[in-house]
Amino acid sequence: MTVIEAYLGDLRTRLDGPASAKRDLLREARDGLNDAADAYREGGWSEQEAQRRAVDDFGPVHLIAQGYQAELGMHSGTRTLWKLILGVPLMQLAWDFARKWTFGDWSQFATPTPAWYKYIAQFTHGSVFLVPVLGVFALVCMRWLSRRMDGVRLVRTAGVLIGEAVGLNLLSVALLVFATGFIDASRLFLSVPCGILMILWVVLSVRLALLARRSWRSCATIVA
């Protein structure tokens, strides 16, 4: 294995994040190292010495990994926020449309609706609008802070903002599902389309939580 490939292999093992973004960063690093090695070879250095000097100029692998990990964390966080901003209200609109189209008015329920359930429903519906607002706020903050913070602190701050937005969505969905199931489990599946959309909404919420956890894991990787 060449000096450059050994360096890139070490760098690869230190990075955690989306595969495509990670691959692009490693490709850029390889191109930069190869260009530097070419320049040293043209200056009369041997192949191995040219690669060694190119690696030395590039920087210690643990420092390069820290910067790259911060970039991967930001990339992952931004993707999570966009899925949150677009996915949450889209699921709510789709479910409401399916409910009106396939089931009809709420008054058709056979079992009475407790007064306390209305507060949970209001909280969930409010969260549908609040979560995207928090997501947009997080994106704006990340862009603004990117000019004022180093990459490590920025990723940590972004992780907190993403966690708050994702956590609120997961809490609202969990409350709605458990409360509805407690009153009458059949309400979770008013119709086949509504049932499918409810399952997809839960899956989306869990997926967003896992993506947010990846952002936190990126922070831990940077610190390590």
mmCIF file with all atom_site columns, C-alpha atoms in Angstrom:
data_model
loop_
_atom_site.group_PDB
_atom_site.id
_atom_site.type_symbol
_atom_site.label_atom_id
_atom_site.label_alt_id
_atom_site.label_comp_id
_atom_site.label_asym_id
_atom_site.label_entity_id
_atom_site.label_seq_id
_atom_site.pdbx_PDB_ins_code
_atom_site.Cartn_x
_atom_site.Cartn_y
_atom_site.Cartn_z
_atom_site.occupancy
_atom_site.B_iso_or_equiv
_atom_site.pdbx_formal_charge
_atom_site.auth_seq_id
_atom_site.auth_comp_id
_atom_site.auth_asym_id
_atom_site.auth_atom_id
_atom_site.pdbx_PDB_model_num
ATOM 1   C CA . MET A 1 1   ? 0.000   0.000  0.000   1.00 0.00 ? 1   MET A CA 1
ATOM 2   C CA . THR A 1 2   ? 1.316   3.435  -0.927  1.00 0.00 ? 2   THR A CA 1
ATOM 3   C CA . VAL A 1 3   ? 1.877   6.219  1.594   1.00 0.00 ? 3   VAL A CA 1
ATOM 4   C CA . ILE A 1 4   ? -1.102  8.189  0.262   1.00 0.00 ? 4   ILE A CA 1
ATOM 5   C CA . GLU A 1 5   ? -3.455  5.204  0.315   1.00 0.00 ? 5   GLU A CA 1
ATOM 6   C CA . ALA A 1 6   ? -2.393  4.349  3.865   1.00 0.00 ? 6   ALA A CA 1
ATOM 7   C CA . TYR A 1 7   ? -3.086  7.940  4.911   1.00 0.00 ? 7   TYR A CA 1
ATOM 8   C CA . LEU A 1 8   ? -6.500  7.928  3.226   1.00 0.00 ? 8   LEU A CA 1
ATOM 9   C CA . GLY A 1 9   ? -7.339  4.568  4.783   1.00 0.00 ? 9   GLY A CA 1
ATOM 10  C CA . ASP A 1 10  ? -6.574  5.952  8.235   1.00 0.00 ? 10  ASP A CA 1
ATOM 11  C CA . LEU A 1 11  ? -8.637  9.051  7.480   1.00 0.00 ? 11  LEU A CA 1
ATOM 12  C CA . ARG A 1 12  ? -11.554 6.925  6.250   1.00 0.00 ? 12  ARG A CA 1
ATOM 13  C CA . THR A 1 13  ? -11.743 4.916  9.477   1.00 0.00 ? 13  THR A CA 1
ATOM 14  C CA . ARG A 1 14  ? -11.978 8.129  11.528  1.00 0.00 ? 14  ARG A CA 1
ATOM 15  C CA . LEU A 1 15  ? -14.975 9.543  9.652   1.00 0.00 ? 15  LEU A CA 1
ATOM 16  C CA . ASP A 1 16  ? -18.638 8.843  10.308  1.00 0.00 ? 16  ASP A CA 1
ATOM 17  C CA . GLY A 1 17  ? -21.442 10.223 8.157   1.00 0.00 ? 17  GLY A CA 1
ATOM 18  C CA . PRO A 1 18  ? -23.386 9.887  4.893   1.00 0.00 ? 18  PRO A CA 1
ATOM 19  C CA . ALA A 1 19  ? -21.532 7.573  2.532   1.00 0.00 ? 19  ALA A CA 1
ATOM 20  C CA . SER A 1 20  ? -21.802 9.866  -0.507  1.00 0.00 ? 20  SER A CA 1
ATOM 21  C CA . ALA A 1 21  ? -20.513 12.938 1.347   1.00 0.00 ? 21  ALA A CA 1
ATOM 22  C CA . LYS A 1 22  ? -17.733 10.899 2.944   1.00 0.00 ? 22  LYS A CA 1
ATOM 23  C CA . ARG A 1 23  ? -16.727 9.531  -0.466  1.00 0.00 ? 23  ARG A CA 1
ATOM 24  C CA . ASP A 1 24  ? -16.597 13.042 -1.960  1.00 0.00 ? 24  ASP A CA 1
ATOM 25  C CA . LEU A 1 25  ? -14.364 14.333 0.835   1.00 0.00 ? 25  LEU A CA 1
ATOM 26  C CA . LEU A 1 26  ? -11.965 11.411 0.458   1.00 0.00 ? 26  LEU A CA 1
ATOM 27  C CA . ARG A 1 27  ? -11.890 11.911 -3.302  1.00 0.00 ? 27  ARG A CA 1
ATOM 28  C CA . GLU A 1 28  ? -10.968 15.578 -2.843  1.00 0.00 ? 28  GLU A CA 1
ATOM 29  C CA . ALA A 1 29  ? -8.260  14.608 -0.363  1.00 0.00 ? 29  ALA A CA 1
ATOM 30  C CA . ARG A 1 30  ? -6.837  12.019 -2.771  1.00 0.00 ? 30  ARG A CA 1
ATOM 31  C CA . ASP A 1 31  ? -6.768  14.516 -5.636  1.00 0.00 ? 31  ASP A CA 1
ATOM 32  C CA . GLY A 1 32  ? -4.993  17.096 -3.495  1.00 0.00 ? 32  GLY A CA 1
ATOM 33  C CA . LEU A 1 33  ? -2.433  14.585 -2.253  1.00 0.00 ? 33  LEU A CA 1
ATOM 34  C CA . ASN A 1 34  ? -1.762  13.233 -5.744  1.00 0.00 ? 34  ASN A CA 1
ATOM 35  C CA . ASP A 1 35  ? -1.280  16.763 -7.126  1.00 0.00 ? 35  ASP A CA 1
ATOM 36  C CA . ALA A 1 36  ? 1.179   17.583 -4.348  1.00 0.00 ? 36  ALA A CA 1
ATOM 37  C CA . ALA A 1 37  ? 3.041   14.306 -4.895  1.00 0.00 ? 37  ALA A CA 1
ATOM 38  C CA . ASP A 1 38  ? 3.246   15.017 -8.644  1.00 0.00 ? 38  ASP A CA 1
ATOM 39  C CA . ALA A 1 39  ? 4.833   18.387 -7.909  1.00 0.00 ? 39  ALA A CA 1
ATOM 40  C CA . TYR A 1 40  ? 7.442   16.784 -5.657  1.00 0.00 ? 40  TYR A CA 1
ATOM 41  C CA . ARG A 1 41  ? 8.215   14.093 -8.262  1.00 0.00 ? 41  ARG A CA 1
ATOM 42  C CA . GLU A 1 42  ? 8.766   16.788 -10.867 1.00 0.00 ? 42  GLU A CA 1
ATOM 43  C CA . GLY A 1 43  ? 11.192  18.379 -8.417  1.00 0.00 ? 43  GLY A CA 1
ATOM 44  C CA . GLY A 1 44  ? 13.324  15.231 -8.442  1.00 0.00 ? 44  GLY A CA 1
ATOM 45  C CA . TRP A 1 45  ? 12.056  13.375 -5.384  1.00 0.00 ? 45  TRP A CA 1
ATOM 46  C CA . SER A 1 46  ? 11.474  9.632  -5.459  1.00 0.00 ? 46  SER A CA 1
ATOM 47  C CA . GLU A 1 47  ? 7.919   8.271  -5.570  1.00 0.00 ? 47  GLU A CA 1
ATOM 48  C CA . GLN A 1 48  ? 7.813   7.282  -1.894  1.00 0.00 ? 48  GLN A CA 1
ATOM 49  C CA . GLU A 1 49  ? 9.473   10.480 -0.690  1.00 0.00 ? 49  GLU A CA 1
ATOM 50  C CA . ALA A 1 50  ? 7.166   12.596 -2.861  1.00 0.00 ? 50  ALA A CA 1
ATOM 51  C CA . GLN A 1 51  ? 4.106   10.930 -1.349  1.00 0.00 ? 51  GLN A CA 1
ATOM 52  C CA . ARG A 1 52  ? 5.488   11.242 2.176   1.00 0.00 ? 52  ARG A CA 1
ATOM 53  C CA . ARG A 1 53  ? 6.103   14.959 1.727   1.00 0.00 ? 53  ARG A CA 1
ATOM 54  C CA . ALA A 1 54  ? 2.632   15.420 0.215   1.00 0.00 ? 54  ALA A CA 1
ATOM 55  C CA . VAL A 1 55  ? 1.090   13.719 3.255   1.00 0.00 ? 55  VAL A CA 1
ATOM 56  C CA . ASP A 1 56  ? 3.175   15.830 5.651   1.00 0.00 ? 56  ASP A CA 1
ATOM 57  C CA . ASP A 1 57  ? 2.071   19.009 3.893   1.00 0.00 ? 57  ASP A CA 1
ATOM 58  C CA . PHE A 1 58  ? -1.568  17.934 4.003   1.00 0.00 ? 58  PHE A CA 1
ATOM 59  C CA . GLY A 1 59  ? -1.516  17.760 7.791   1.00 0.00 ? 59  GLY A CA 1
ATOM 60  C CA . PRO A 1 60  ? -1.832  15.304 10.693  1.00 0.00 ? 60  PRO A CA 1
ATOM 61  C CA . VAL A 1 61  ? -4.613  12.833 9.999   1.00 0.00 ? 61  VAL A CA 1
ATOM 62  C CA . HIS A 1 62  ? -6.390  13.445 13.331  1.00 0.00 ? 62  HIS A CA 1
ATOM 63  C CA . LEU A 1 63  ? -6.669  17.180 12.641  1.00 0.00 ? 63  LEU A CA 1
ATOM 64  C CA . ILE A 1 64  ? -7.849  16.673 9.063   1.00 0.00 ? 64  ILE A CA 1
ATOM 65  C CA . ALA A 1 65  ? -10.394 14.116 10.297  1.00 0.00 ? 65  ALA A CA 1
ATOM 66  C CA . GLN A 1 66  ? -11.734 16.610 12.824  1.00 0.00 ? 66  GLN A CA 1
ATOM 67  C CA . GLY A 1 67  ? -12.416 19.206 10.127  1.00 0.00 ? 67  GLY A CA 1
ATOM 68  C CA . TYR A 1 68  ? -13.885 16.646 7.748   1.00 0.00 ? 68  TYR A CA 1
ATOM 69  C CA . GLN A 1 69  ? -16.076 15.184 10.506  1.00 0.00 ? 69  GLN A CA 1
ATOM 70  C CA . ALA A 1 70  ? -17.483 18.636 11.240  1.00 0.00 ? 70  ALA A CA 1
ATOM 71  C CA . GLU A 1 71  ? -18.345 19.009 7.550   1.00 0.00 ? 71  GLU A CA 1
ATOM 72  C CA . LEU A 1 72  ? -20.010 15.584 7.501   1.00 0.00 ? 72  LEU A CA 1
ATOM 73  C CA . GLY A 1 73  ? -21.991 16.490 10.612  1.00 0.00 ? 73  GLY A CA 1
ATOM 74  C CA . MET A 1 74  ? -23.238 19.685 8.996   1.00 0.00 ? 74  MET A CA 1
ATOM 75  C CA . HIS A 1 75  ? -24.177 17.818 5.818   1.00 0.00 ? 75  HIS A CA 1
ATOM 76  C CA . SER A 1 76  ? -26.106 15.202 7.784   1.00 0.00 ? 76  SER A CA 1
ATOM 77  C CA . GLY A 1 77  ? -27.797 17.839 9.948   1.00 0.00 ? 77  GLY A CA 1
ATOM 78  C CA . THR A 1 78  ? -28.909 19.900 6.960   1.00 0.00 ? 78  THR A CA 1
ATOM 79  C CA . ARG A 1 79  ? -30.453 16.856 5.270   1.00 0.00 ? 79  ARG A CA 1
ATOM 80  C CA . THR A 1 80  ? -32.278 15.966 8.472   1.00 0.00 ? 80  THR A CA 1
ATOM 81  C CA . LEU A 1 81  ? -33.693 19.469 8.812   1.00 0.00 ? 81  LEU A CA 1
ATOM 82  C CA . TRP A 1 82  ? -34.997 19.546 5.249   1.00 0.00 ? 82  TRP A CA 1
ATOM 83  C CA . LYS A 1 83  ? -36.715 16.177 5.737   1.00 0.00 ? 83  LYS A CA 1
ATOM 84  C CA . LEU A 1 84  ? -38.235 17.583 8.915   1.00 0.00 ? 84  LEU A CA 1
ATOM 85  C CA . ILE A 1 85  ? -39.347 20.853 7.326   1.00 0.00 ? 85  ILE A CA 1
ATOM 86  C CA . LEU A 1 86  ? -40.972 19.186 4.324   1.00 0.00 ? 86  LEU A CA 1
ATOM 87  C CA . GLY A 1 87  ? -41.928 15.764 5.632   1.00 0.00 ? 87  GLY A CA 1
ATOM 88  C CA . VAL A 1 88  ? -43.858 16.626 8.811   1.00 0.00 ? 88  VAL A CA 1
ATOM 89  C CA . PRO A 1 89  ? -46.422 19.045 7.329   1.00 0.00 ? 89  PRO A CA 1
ATOM 90  C CA . LEU A 1 90  ? -46.725 16.877 4.213   1.00 0.00 ? 90  LEU A CA 1
ATOM 91  C CA . MET A 1 91  ? -47.669 13.855 6.333   1.00 0.00 ? 91  MET A CA 1
ATOM 92  C CA . GLN A 1 92  ? -50.257 15.881 8.252   1.00 0.00 ? 92  GLN A CA 1
ATOM 93  C CA . LEU A 1 93  ? -51.823 17.289 5.075   1.00 0.00 ? 93  LEU A CA 1
ATOM 94  C CA . ALA A 1 94  ? -51.868 13.871 3.413   1.00 0.00 ? 94  ALA A CA 1
ATOM 95  C CA . TRP A 1 95  ? -53.481 12.239 6.459   1.00 0.00 ? 95  TRP A CA 1
ATOM 96  C CA . ASP A 1 96  ? -56.141 14.967 6.773   1.00 0.00 ? 96  ASP A CA 1
ATOM 97  C CA . PHE A 1 97  ? -56.963 14.642 3.080   1.00 0.00 ? 97  PHE A CA 1
ATOM 98  C CA . ALA A 1 98  ? -57.172 10.842 3.334   1.00 0.00 ? 98  ALA A CA 1
ATOM 99  C CA . ARG A 1 99  ? -59.373 11.092 6.420   1.00 0.00 ? 99  ARG A CA 1
ATOM 100 C CA . LYS A 1 100 ? -61.841 13.487 4.762   1.00 0.00 ? 100 LYS A CA 1
ATOM 101 C CA . TRP A 1 101 ? -61.863 11.497 1.541   1.00 0.00 ? 101 TRP A CA 1
ATOM 102 C CA . THR A 1 102 ? -62.186 7.982  2.983   1.00 0.00 ? 102 THR A CA 1
ATOM 103 C CA . PHE A 1 103 ? -63.787 8.452  6.405   1.00 0.00 ? 103 PHE A CA 1
ATOM 104 C CA . GLY A 1 104 ? -65.530 11.788 6.693   1.00 0.00 ? 104 GLY A CA 1
ATOM 105 C CA . ASP A 1 105 ? -66.315 13.973 9.689   1.00 0.00 ? 105 ASP A CA 1
ATOM 106 C CA . TRP A 1 106 ? -65.055 13.302 13.229  1.00 0.00 ? 106 TRP A CA 1
ATOM 107 C CA . SER A 1 107 ? -68.640 13.079 14.461  1.00 0.00 ? 107 SER A CA 1
ATOM 108 C CA . GLN A 1 108 ? -68.904 9.576  13.006  1.00 0.00 ? 108 GLN A CA 1
ATOM 109 C CA . PHE A 1 109 ? -66.893 8.045  15.859  1.00 0.00 ? 109 PHE A CA 1
ATOM 110 C CA . ALA A 1 110 ? -68.856 5.428  17.779  1.00 0.00 ? 110 ALA A CA 1
ATOM 111 C CA . THR A 1 111 ? -67.037 6.136  21.064  1.00 0.00 ? 111 THR A CA 1
ATOM 112 C CA . PRO A 1 112 ? -67.096 9.542  22.809  1.00 0.00 ? 112 PRO A CA 1
ATOM 113 C CA . THR A 1 113 ? -63.995 11.707 22.794  1.00 0.00 ? 113 THR A CA 1
ATOM 114 C CA . PRO A 1 114 ? -62.716 12.679 26.278  1.00 0.00 ? 114 PRO A CA 1
ATOM 115 C CA . ALA A 1 115 ? -62.067 16.342 26.949  1.00 0.00 ? 115 ALA A CA 1
ATOM 116 C CA . TRP A 1 116 ? -58.381 15.713 27.714  1.00 0.00 ? 116 TRP A CA 1
ATOM 117 C CA . TYR A 1 117 ? -57.849 14.171 24.280  1.00 0.00 ? 117 TYR A CA 1
ATOM 118 C CA . LYS A 1 118 ? -58.646 17.479 22.610  1.00 0.00 ? 118 LYS A CA 1
ATOM 119 C CA . TYR A 1 119 ? -55.614 19.063 24.283  1.00 0.00 ? 119 TYR A CA 1
ATOM 120 C CA . ILE A 1 120 ? -53.358 16.335 22.948  1.00 0.00 ? 120 ILE A CA 1
ATOM 121 C CA . ALA A 1 121 ? -54.830 16.736 19.462  1.00 0.00 ? 121 ALA A CA 1
ATOM 122 C CA . GLN A 1 122 ? -54.298 20.497 19.641  1.00 0.00 ? 122 GLN A CA 1
ATOM 123 C CA . PHE A 1 123 ? -50.707 19.980 20.801  1.00 0.00 ? 123 PHE A CA 1
ATOM 124 C CA . THR A 1 124 ? -50.028 17.584 17.934  1.00 0.00 ? 124 THR A CA 1
ATOM 125 C CA . HIS A 1 125 ? -51.587 19.839 15.309  1.00 0.00 ? 125 HIS A CA 1
ATOM 126 C CA . GLY A 1 126 ? -49.706 22.818 16.714  1.00 0.00 ? 126 GLY A CA 1
ATOM 127 C CA . SER A 1 127 ? -46.460 20.867 16.574  1.00 0.00 ? 127 SER A CA 1
ATOM 128 C CA . VAL A 1 128 ? -47.031 20.158 12.885  1.00 0.00 ? 128 VAL A CA 1
ATOM 129 C CA . PHE A 1 129 ? -46.614 23.884 12.263  1.00 0.00 ? 129 PHE A CA 1
ATOM 130 C CA . LEU A 1 130 ? -44.071 24.569 15.014  1.00 0.00 ? 130 LEU A CA 1
ATOM 131 C CA . VAL A 1 131 ? -41.649 21.800 14.037  1.00 0.00 ? 131 VAL A CA 1
ATOM 132 C CA . PRO A 1 132 ? -41.016 23.162 10.497  1.00 0.00 ? 132 PRO A CA 1
ATOM 133 C CA . VAL A 1 133 ? -40.593 26.655 11.978  1.00 0.00 ? 133 VAL A CA 1
ATOM 134 C CA . LEU A 1 134 ? -37.970 25.283 14.364  1.00 0.00 ? 134 LEU A CA 1
ATOM 135 C CA . GLY A 1 135 ? -36.339 23.513 11.419  1.00 0.00 ? 135 GLY A CA 1
ATOM 136 C CA . VAL A 1 136 ? -36.128 26.715 9.374   1.00 0.00 ? 136 VAL A CA 1
ATOM 137 C CA . PHE A 1 137 ? -34.833 28.577 12.436  1.00 0.00 ? 137 PHE A CA 1
ATOM 138 C CA . ALA A 1 138 ? -32.137 25.915 12.871  1.00 0.00 ? 138 ALA A CA 1
ATOM 139 C CA . LEU A 1 139 ? -31.089 26.217 9.212   1.00 0.00 ? 139 LEU A CA 1
ATOM 140 C CA . VAL A 1 140 ? -30.870 30.013 9.460   1.00 0.00 ? 140 VAL A CA 1
ATOM 141 C CA . CYS A 1 141 ? -28.897 29.757 12.696  1.00 0.00 ? 141 CYS A CA 1
ATOM 142 C CA . MET A 1 142 ? -26.505 27.234 11.169  1.00 0.00 ? 142 MET A CA 1
ATOM 143 C CA . ARG A 1 143 ? -25.858 29.511 8.200   1.00 0.00 ? 143 ARG A CA 1
ATOM 144 C CA . TRP A 1 144 ? -25.382 32.551 10.438  1.00 0.00 ? 144 TRP A CA 1
ATOM 145 C CA . LEU A 1 145 ? -23.195 30.724 12.958  1.00 0.00 ? 145 LEU A CA 1
ATOM 146 C CA . SER A 1 146 ? -21.059 29.167 10.213  1.00 0.00 ? 146 SER A CA 1
ATOM 147 C CA . ARG A 1 147 ? -19.455 32.597 9.763   1.00 0.00 ? 147 ARG A CA 1
ATOM 148 C CA . ARG A 1 148 ? -18.804 33.024 13.475  1.00 0.00 ? 148 ARG A CA 1
ATOM 149 C CA . MET A 1 149 ? -17.978 29.560 14.870  1.00 0.00 ? 149 MET A CA 1
ATOM 150 C CA . ASP A 1 150 ? -15.404 26.911 14.169  1.00 0.00 ? 150 ASP A CA 1
ATOM 151 C CA . GLY A 1 151 ? -16.669 23.665 12.702  1.00 0.00 ? 151 GLY A CA 1
ATOM 152 C CA . VAL A 1 152 ? -16.658 21.681 15.934  1.00 0.00 ? 152 VAL A CA 1
ATOM 153 C CA . ARG A 1 153 ? -18.722 24.159 17.956  1.00 0.00 ? 153 ARG A CA 1
ATOM 154 C CA . LEU A 1 154 ? -21.033 24.690 15.011  1.00 0.00 ? 154 LEU A CA 1
ATOM 155 C CA . VAL A 1 155 ? -21.818 20.975 14.721  1.00 0.00 ? 155 VAL A CA 1
ATOM 156 C CA . ARG A 1 156 ? -22.483 20.757 18.462  1.00 0.00 ? 156 ARG A CA 1
ATOM 157 C CA . THR A 1 157 ? -24.859 23.723 18.320  1.00 0.00 ? 157 THR A CA 1
ATOM 158 C CA . ALA A 1 158 ? -26.567 22.337 15.221  1.00 0.00 ? 158 ALA A CA 1
ATOM 159 C CA . GLY A 1 159 ? -27.017 19.022 17.022  1.00 0.00 ? 159 GLY A CA 1
ATOM 160 C CA . VAL A 1 160 ? -28.885 20.757 19.840  1.00 0.00 ? 160 VAL A CA 1
ATOM 161 C CA . LEU A 1 161 ? -31.176 22.638 17.437  1.00 0.00 ? 161 LEU A CA 1
ATOM 162 C CA . ILE A 1 162 ? -31.901 19.513 15.392  1.00 0.00 ? 162 ILE A CA 1
ATOM 163 C CA . GLY A 1 163 ? -32.524 17.487 18.539  1.00 0.00 ? 163 GLY A CA 1
ATOM 164 C CA . GLU A 1 164 ? -35.096 19.993 19.789  1.00 0.00 ? 164 GLU A CA 1
ATOM 165 C CA . ALA A 1 165 ? -37.048 20.018 16.530  1.00 0.00 ? 165 ALA A CA 1
ATOM 166 C CA . VAL A 1 166 ? -36.915 16.247 16.049  1.00 0.00 ? 166 VAL A CA 1
ATOM 167 C CA . GLY A 1 167 ? -37.705 15.626 19.704  1.00 0.00 ? 167 GLY A CA 1
ATOM 168 C CA . LEU A 1 168 ? -40.810 17.796 19.572  1.00 0.00 ? 168 LEU A CA 1
ATOM 169 C CA . ASN A 1 169 ? -42.079 15.957 16.498  1.00 0.00 ? 169 ASN A CA 1
ATOM 170 C CA . LEU A 1 170 ? -41.419 12.535 18.019  1.00 0.00 ? 170 LEU A CA 1
ATOM 171 C CA . LEU A 1 171 ? -43.114 13.540 21.285  1.00 0.00 ? 171 LEU A CA 1
ATOM 172 C CA . SER A 1 172 ? -46.226 14.847 19.535  1.00 0.00 ? 172 SER A CA 1
ATOM 173 C CA . VAL A 1 173 ? -46.588 11.740 17.359  1.00 0.00 ? 173 VAL A CA 1
ATOM 174 C CA . ALA A 1 174 ? -46.031 9.405  20.308  1.00 0.00 ? 174 ALA A CA 1
ATOM 175 C CA . LEU A 1 175 ? -48.613 11.240 22.427  1.00 0.00 ? 175 LEU A CA 1
ATOM 176 C CA . LEU A 1 176 ? -51.174 11.141 19.624  1.00 0.00 ? 176 LEU A CA 1
ATOM 177 C CA . VAL A 1 177 ? -50.661 7.443  18.909  1.00 0.00 ? 177 VAL A CA 1
ATOM 178 C CA . PHE A 1 178 ? -50.780 6.320  22.539  1.00 0.00 ? 178 PHE A CA 1
ATOM 179 C CA . ALA A 1 179 ? -53.676 8.581  23.482  1.00 0.00 ? 179 ALA A CA 1
ATOM 180 C CA . THR A 1 180 ? -55.708 7.523  20.447  1.00 0.00 ? 180 THR A CA 1
ATOM 181 C CA . GLY A 1 181 ? -54.956 3.862  21.052  1.00 0.00 ? 181 GLY A CA 1
ATOM 182 C CA . PHE A 1 182 ? -55.986 4.229  24.693  1.00 0.00 ? 182 PHE A CA 1
ATOM 183 C CA . ILE A 1 183 ? -59.388 5.665  23.742  1.00 0.00 ? 183 ILE A CA 1
ATOM 184 C CA . ASP A 1 184 ? -60.109 3.446  20.752  1.00 0.00 ? 184 ASP A CA 1
ATOM 185 C CA . ALA A 1 185 ? -57.394 1.669  18.762  1.00 0.00 ? 185 ALA A CA 1
ATOM 186 C CA . SER A 1 186 ? -59.625 1.586  15.689  1.00 0.00 ? 186 SER A CA 1
ATOM 187 C CA . ARG A 1 187 ? -59.212 5.362  15.401  1.00 0.00 ? 187 ARG A CA 1
ATOM 188 C CA . LEU A 1 188 ? -55.602 4.818  14.357  1.00 0.00 ? 188 LEU A CA 1
ATOM 189 C CA . PHE A 1 189 ? -56.885 3.038  11.243  1.00 0.00 ? 189 PHE A CA 1
ATOM 190 C CA . LEU A 1 190 ? -59.940 5.003  10.109  1.00 0.00 ? 190 LEU A CA 1
ATOM 191 C CA . SER A 1 191 ? -59.343 3.603  6.624   1.00 0.00 ? 191 SER A CA 1
ATOM 192 C CA . VAL A 1 192 ? -56.629 1.787  4.737   1.00 0.00 ? 192 VAL A CA 1
ATOM 193 C CA . PRO A 1 193 ? -55.043 5.030  3.414   1.00 0.00 ? 193 PRO A CA 1
ATOM 194 C CA . CYS A 1 194 ? -55.205 6.614  6.878   1.00 0.00 ? 194 CYS A CA 1
ATOM 195 C CA . GLY A 1 195 ? -53.653 3.532  8.458   1.00 0.00 ? 195 GLY A CA 1
ATOM 196 C CA . ILE A 1 196 ? -50.823 3.455  5.914   1.00 0.00 ? 196 ILE A CA 1
ATOM 197 C CA . LEU A 1 197 ? -50.139 7.154  6.362   1.00 0.00 ? 197 LEU A CA 1
ATOM 198 C CA . MET A 1 198 ? -50.162 6.844  10.147  1.00 0.00 ? 198 MET A CA 1
ATOM 199 C CA . ILE A 1 199 ? -47.558 4.070  9.946   1.00 0.00 ? 199 ILE A CA 1
ATOM 200 C CA . LEU A 1 200 ? -45.474 6.136  7.518   1.00 0.00 ? 200 LEU A CA 1
ATOM 201 C CA . TRP A 1 201 ? -45.698 9.131  9.859   1.00 0.00 ? 201 TRP A CA 1
ATOM 202 C CA . VAL A 1 202 ? -44.393 7.052  12.760  1.00 0.00 ? 202 VAL A CA 1
ATOM 203 C CA . VAL A 1 203 ? -41.621 5.593  10.585  1.00 0.00 ? 203 VAL A CA 1
ATOM 204 C CA . LEU A 1 204 ? -40.634 9.075  9.408   1.00 0.00 ? 204 LEU A CA 1
ATOM 205 C CA . SER A 1 205 ? -40.515 10.359 12.987  1.00 0.00 ? 205 SER A CA 1
ATOM 206 C CA . VAL A 1 206 ? -38.320 7.471  14.123  1.00 0.00 ? 206 VAL A CA 1
ATOM 207 C CA . ARG A 1 207 ? -36.092 7.903  11.068  1.00 0.00 ? 207 ARG A CA 1
ATOM 208 C CA . LEU A 1 208 ? -35.634 11.595 11.856  1.00 0.00 ? 208 LEU A CA 1
ATOM 209 C CA . ALA A 1 209 ? -34.749 10.708 15.439  1.00 0.00 ? 209 ALA A CA 1
ATOM 210 C CA . LEU A 1 210 ? -32.096 8.261  14.197  1.00 0.00 ? 210 LEU A CA 1
ATOM 211 C CA . LEU A 1 211 ? -30.662 10.909 11.867  1.00 0.00 ? 211 LEU A CA 1
ATOM 212 C CA . ALA A 1 212 ? -30.540 13.382 14.743  1.00 0.00 ? 212 ALA A CA 1
ATOM 213 C CA . ARG A 1 213 ? -28.730 10.754 16.813  1.00 0.00 ? 213 ARG A CA 1
ATOM 214 C CA . ARG A 1 214 ? -26.176 10.479 13.987  1.00 0.00 ? 214 ARG A CA 1
ATOM 215 C CA . SER A 1 215 ? -25.523 14.208 14.335  1.00 0.00 ? 215 SER A CA 1
ATOM 216 C CA . TRP A 1 216 ? -24.846 13.727 18.041  1.00 0.00 ? 216 TRP A CA 1
ATOM 217 C CA . ARG A 1 217 ? -22.588 10.794 17.222  1.00 0.00 ? 217 ARG A CA 1
ATOM 218 C CA . SER A 1 218 ? -20.673 13.033 14.832  1.00 0.00 ? 218 SER A CA 1
ATOM 219 C CA . CYS A 1 219 ? -20.035 15.402 17.746  1.00 0.00 ? 219 CYS A CA 1
ATOM 220 C CA . ALA A 1 220 ? -18.681 12.517 19.829  1.00 0.00 ? 220 ALA A CA 1
ATOM 221 C CA . THR A 1 221 ? -16.444 11.476 16.953  1.00 0.00 ? 221 THR A CA 1
ATOM 222 C CA . ILE A 1 222 ? -15.018 14.980 16.687  1.00 0.00 ? 222 ILE A CA 1
ATOM 223 C CA . VAL A 1 223 ? -14.301 15.132 20.392  1.00 0.00 ? 223 VAL A CA 1
ATOM 224 C CA . ALA A 1 224 ? -12.643 11.732 20.290  1.00 0.00 ? 224 ALA A CA 1
#
